[in-house]
Amino acid sequence: MTTGTLYVQDNYPDRFESAWCYFNVTKSGITQRFDLGTKAYGKPVEHGNATTSALRASGISSAAFEAGKTVCQWPAS
């Protein structure tokens, strides 16, 4: 799982611009990225979606994908 937060230098540390959360799965030498969500300052989290075929091809269950969303850490806004 990877999370990140983008700040503009003039606003650091009081205000972030955007934040994200995702994970990668590598299977048969191919890496696929699954976005769990993004967040802009003052806005709610926009949760990511994954197609059933992408999850199946990567060996990830829908339940595991949904559970991944709950462990993302988001900055306060």
Backbone as numpy.savetxt, mean C-alpha at the origin, in Angstrom:
# Nx Ny Nz CAx CAy CAz Cx Cy Cz
6.32 -6.12 2.95 5.47 -4.96 2.95 6.36 -3.74 2.95
5.98 -2.77 2.15 6.72 -1.51 2.06 5.75 -0.37 2.30
6.18 0.55 3.14 5.39 1.76 3.36 6.31 2.96 3.14
5.73 4.08 2.81 6.52 5.28 2.61 5.68 6.51 2.77
6.35 7.62 3.04 5.69 8.90 3.21 6.53 9.96 2.51
5.89 10.79 1.71 6.56 11.88 1.02 6.25 13.19 1.73
7.30 13.92 2.07 7.18 15.24 2.68 7.79 16.27 1.74
7.26 17.47 1.73 7.90 18.61 1.10 8.73 19.27 2.19
9.98 19.59 1.87 10.91 20.06 2.89 10.35 21.22 3.73
9.68 22.17 3.11 9.16 23.32 3.85 8.08 22.95 4.86
7.42 21.80 4.67 6.33 21.39 5.56 6.74 20.33 6.57
7.95 19.81 6.45 8.40 18.72 7.33 8.63 19.25 8.74
8.22 18.59 9.78 7.51 17.31 9.86 6.01 17.47 10.09
5.51 18.67 9.91 4.11 18.95 10.27 3.08 18.45 9.27
3.48 18.35 8.02 2.49 17.97 7.01 3.16 17.11 5.93
2.55 15.97 5.66 3.04 15.10 4.60 2.23 15.36 3.34
2.77 14.97 2.21 2.06 15.12 0.94 1.28 13.86 0.59
1.95 12.71 0.67 1.30 11.45 0.35 2.00 10.30 1.07
1.26 9.21 1.23 1.80 8.00 1.86 1.27 6.80 1.09
2.01 5.68 1.17 1.62 4.49 0.42 2.01 3.23 1.16
1.38 2.14 0.77 1.64 0.84 1.38 1.41 -0.22 0.30
2.40 -1.11 0.13 2.28 -2.17 -0.88 3.17 -3.35 -0.50
2.98 -4.45 -1.20 3.89 -5.58 -1.06 4.12 -6.20 -2.43
5.25 -6.85 -2.57 5.62 -7.53 -3.81 5.63 -9.03 -3.58
5.26 -9.76 -4.61 5.33 -11.22 -4.60 6.12 -11.63 -5.84
7.13 -12.47 -5.65 7.89 -12.99 -6.77 7.59 -14.48 -6.91
7.15 -14.85 -8.09 6.82 -16.24 -8.37 7.32 -16.57 -9.77
8.06 -17.64 -9.90 8.63 -18.05 -11.18 9.46 -16.93 -11.82
10.15 -16.17 -10.98 11.02 -15.11 -11.48 10.32 -13.82 -11.86
9.02 -13.76 -11.69 8.25 -12.56 -12.03 7.77 -11.90 -10.75
8.05 -10.60 -10.61 7.62 -9.86 -9.42 6.36 -9.07 -9.75
5.38 -9.21 -8.88 4.12 -8.48 -9.04 3.91 -7.63 -7.79
3.51 -6.38 -8.00 3.27 -5.45 -6.91 1.77 -5.39 -6.63
1.43 -5.43 -5.34 0.04 -5.30 -4.89 -0.07 -4.05 -4.02
-0.79 -3.06 -4.51 -1.00 -1.83 -3.75 -2.09 -2.04 -2.72
-1.75 -1.78 -1.46 -2.72 -1.94 -0.38 -3.45 -0.64 -0.08
-2.84 0.49 -0.43 -3.52 1.75 -0.22 -2.61 2.95 -0.36
-3.24 4.12 -0.47 -2.54 5.40 -0.51 -3.31 6.38 0.36
-2.62 7.43 0.76 -3.27 8.45 1.59 -2.66 9.80 1.27
-3.50 10.80 1.08 -3.07 12.18 0.92 -3.40 12.93 2.21
-2.65 13.97 2.50 -2.87 14.75 3.72 -4.32 15.25 3.79
-4.95 15.03 4.92 -6.31 15.49 5.14 -7.39 14.64 4.48
-6.99 13.56 3.85 -7.93 12.68 3.16 -7.93 11.30 3.80
-8.99 10.54 3.63 -8.99 9.16 4.15 -8.12 8.25 3.28
-7.78 7.11 3.80 -7.01 6.12 3.06 -7.84 5.62 1.89
-7.21 5.53 0.73 -7.84 4.90 -0.44 -7.24 3.51 -0.54
-8.03 2.51 -0.21 -7.54 1.13 -0.20 -7.38 0.61 -1.62
-6.34 -0.19 -1.80 -6.06 -0.79 -3.10 -6.95 -1.98 -3.37
-7.00 -2.38 -4.61 -7.76 -3.54 -5.04 -6.85 -4.44 -5.86
-7.17 -5.70 -5.90 -6.43 -6.65 -6.72 -7.42 -7.56 -7.41
-7.13 -7.88 -8.65 -8.02 -8.78 -9.38 -7.86 -10.20 -8.86
-8.90 -10.97 -9.01 -8.87 -12.38 -8.60 -7.79 -13.13 -9.37
-7.65 -12.84 -10.65 -6.65 -13.55 -11.45 -5.23 -13.19 -11.03
-4.96 -11.94 -10.66 -3.62 -11.55 -10.20 -3.30 -12.22 -8.87
-4.28 -12.26 -7.97 -4.07 -12.93 -6.68 -3.81 -14.42 -6.90
-4.61 -15.04 -7.72 -4.46 -16.47 -7.99 -3.09 -16.78 -8.59
-2.66 -15.97 -9.55 -1.37 -16.19 -10.21 -0.21 -16.05 -9.25
-0.38 -15.22 -8.23 0.68 -15.00 -7.25 0.60 -15.92 -6.04
-0.49 -16.68 -5.94 -0.66 -17.57 -4.81 -1.10 -16.87 -3.54
-1.73 -15.71 -3.68 -2.22 -14.92 -2.54 -3.74 -15.06 -2.47
-4.26 -15.33 -1.29 -5.71 -15.41 -1.14 -6.30 -14.00 -0.98
-7.57 -13.86 -1.29 -8.26 -12.58 -1.08 -8.23 -12.20 0.39
-8.36 -13.20 1.27 -8.33 -12.93 2.71 -6.97 -12.38 3.14
-5.89 -12.94 2.60 -4.55 -12.46 2.94 -4.34 -11.04 2.43
-4.84 -10.76 1.23 -4.73 -9.41 0.68 -5.47 -8.41 1.56
-6.69 -8.75 1.95 -7.48 -7.86 2.81 -6.83 -7.69 4.18
-6.26 -8.76 4.71 -5.58 -8.68 6.01 -4.36 -7.76 5.91
-3.69 -7.77 4.77 -2.53 -6.91 4.58 -2.87 -5.44 4.74
-4.06 -5.05 4.32 -4.49 -3.66 4.44 -4.54 -3.20 5.89
-4.81 -4.12 6.80 -4.97 -3.74 8.21 -3.65 -3.50 8.92
-2.53 -3.92 8.34 -1.25 -3.71 9.01 -0.48 -2.50 8.47
-1.01 -1.83 7.47 -0.36 -0.62 6.96 -0.40 0.46 8.03
0.69 1.18 8.16 0.78 2.30 9.10 0.64 3.60 8.33
-0.26 4.48 8.76 -0.52 5.73 8.06 -0.18 6.92 8.94
0.41 7.97 8.38 0.69 9.17 9.17 -0.61 9.87 9.55
-0.58 10.56 10.66 -1.77 11.30 11.11 -1.92 12.57 10.28
-3.16 12.92 10.01 -3.42 14.17 9.29 -4.63 14.84 9.87
